Coordinates of C-alpha atoms in Angstrom, one line a residue:
M671 CA -37.1 -88.0 51.1
V672 CA -38.4 -87.1 47.7
Q673 CA -38.5 -89.9 45.2
G674 CA -38.0 -89.1 41.4
K675 CA -37.3 -85.9 39.6
G676 CA -39.7 -83.7 41.4
V677 CA -40.7 -80.2 40.3
T678 CA -37.9 -77.8 39.5
K679 CA -38.1 -74.1 38.7
K680 CA -36.9 -72.9 35.3
P681 CA -33.8 -70.7 35.5
I682 CA -34.4 -67.0 35.0
K683 CA -32.8 -65.6 31.8
T684 CA -30.6 -62.7 32.5
T685 CA -30.2 -60.0 29.9
K686 CA -27.0 -58.2 29.2
I687 CA -27.2 -54.6 30.4
K688 CA -25.0 -52.1 28.4
P689 CA -23.3 -49.5 30.6
T690 CA -24.8 -46.2 29.8
G691 CA -22.2 -44.1 31.6
S692 CA -19.5 -44.6 29.0
K693 CA -21.4 -43.3 25.9
K694 CA -22.9 -39.8 25.9
Q695 CA -26.4 -39.7 24.8
Q696 CA -27.1 -37.3 22.0
Q697 CA -30.1 -34.9 22.4
R698 CA -32.6 -34.4 19.7
K699 CA -32.4 -31.2 17.8
G700 CA -34.7 -28.6 19.1
R701 CA -36.0 -30.5 22.0
V702 CA -34.1 -29.1 25.0
V703 CA -32.2 -25.9 25.0
K704 CA -30.1 -25.2 28.1
T705 CA -29.7 -21.6 28.8
T706 CA -26.3 -20.1 29.5
K707 CA -25.5 -18.7 32.9
K708 CA -22.6 -16.4 32.0
Q709 CA -23.8 -12.8 31.5
T710 CA -21.5 -12.1 28.6
L711 CA -22.8 -15.1 26.6
V712 CA -26.4 -14.1 27.4
K713 CA -25.8 -10.7 26.0
H714 CA -24.1 -12.1 23.0
Q715 CA -27.0 -14.5 22.3
K716 CA -29.5 -11.7 22.7
L717 CA -27.6 -9.5 20.3
Q718 CA -27.2 -12.4 17.8
K719 CA -31.0 -13.1 17.9
K720 CA -31.8 -9.4 17.3
L721 CA -29.4 -9.2 14.4
V722 CA -30.7 -12.4 12.7
A723 CA -34.3 -11.2 13.1
G724 CA -33.5 -7.9 11.5
M725 CA -31.7 -9.6 8.6
T726 CA -34.6 -12.0 8.1
T727 CA -37.2 -9.2 8.0
S728 CA -35.1 -7.1 5.6
L729 CA -34.6 -10.1 3.3
E730 CA -38.3 -10.9 3.3
Q731 CA -39.2 -7.3 2.5
A732 CA -36.7 -7.2 -0.4
M733 CA -37.9 -10.5 -1.8
S734 CA -41.5 -9.3 -1.6
V735 CA -40.7 -6.1 -3.4
K736 CA -38.9 -7.9 -6.1
A737 CA -41.7 -10.5 -6.5
G738 CA -44.3 -7.7 -6.4
A739 CA -42.6 -5.9 -9.3
V740 CA -43.3 -8.9 -11.5
G741 CA -46.9 -9.0 -10.2
K742 CA -47.0 -12.6 -9.2
L743 CA -47.0 -12.2 -5.4
T744 CA -50.2 -11.2 -3.7
I745 CA -49.7 -13.0 -0.3
M746 CA -47.2 -10.6 1.2
K747 CA -48.8 -7.2 0.3
D748 CA -48.0 -5.7 3.8
A749 CA -44.3 -6.7 3.6
Q750 CA -44.2 -5.4 0.1
N751 CA -45.5 -2.0 1.1
K752 CA -43.2 -1.7 4.1
G753 CA -40.2 -2.6 1.8
K754 CA -41.1 0.2 -0.6
L755 CA -41.2 2.8 2.1
Q756 CA -37.8 2.0 3.5
P757 CA -34.8 3.5 1.7
V758 CA -32.1 1.2 0.4
K759 CA -29.0 1.2 2.7
K760 CA -25.7 1.5 1.0
R761 CA -22.3 0.7 2.6
K762 CA -19.8 3.5 2.9
Y763 CA -16.8 1.5 2.0

């Protein structure tokens, strides 16, 4: 039989583990984009992207023409020339 205290192991500290299943983890913006599988939504997104791109280019051209009229903008000469060539679209209503 062992006499005295002897050598004992130190108890292992346990850490509390938070359950991850209850809270939904938020994704970072712009990191992961899941594509849609429904064809109607795919067509809608494609149309939306096309419309936004068209609006952006027309806005940039209009801004460059306005800034070029003052004479302060020399960076966007190409967009300025394209904007001058296109006629201004007016709504019918």
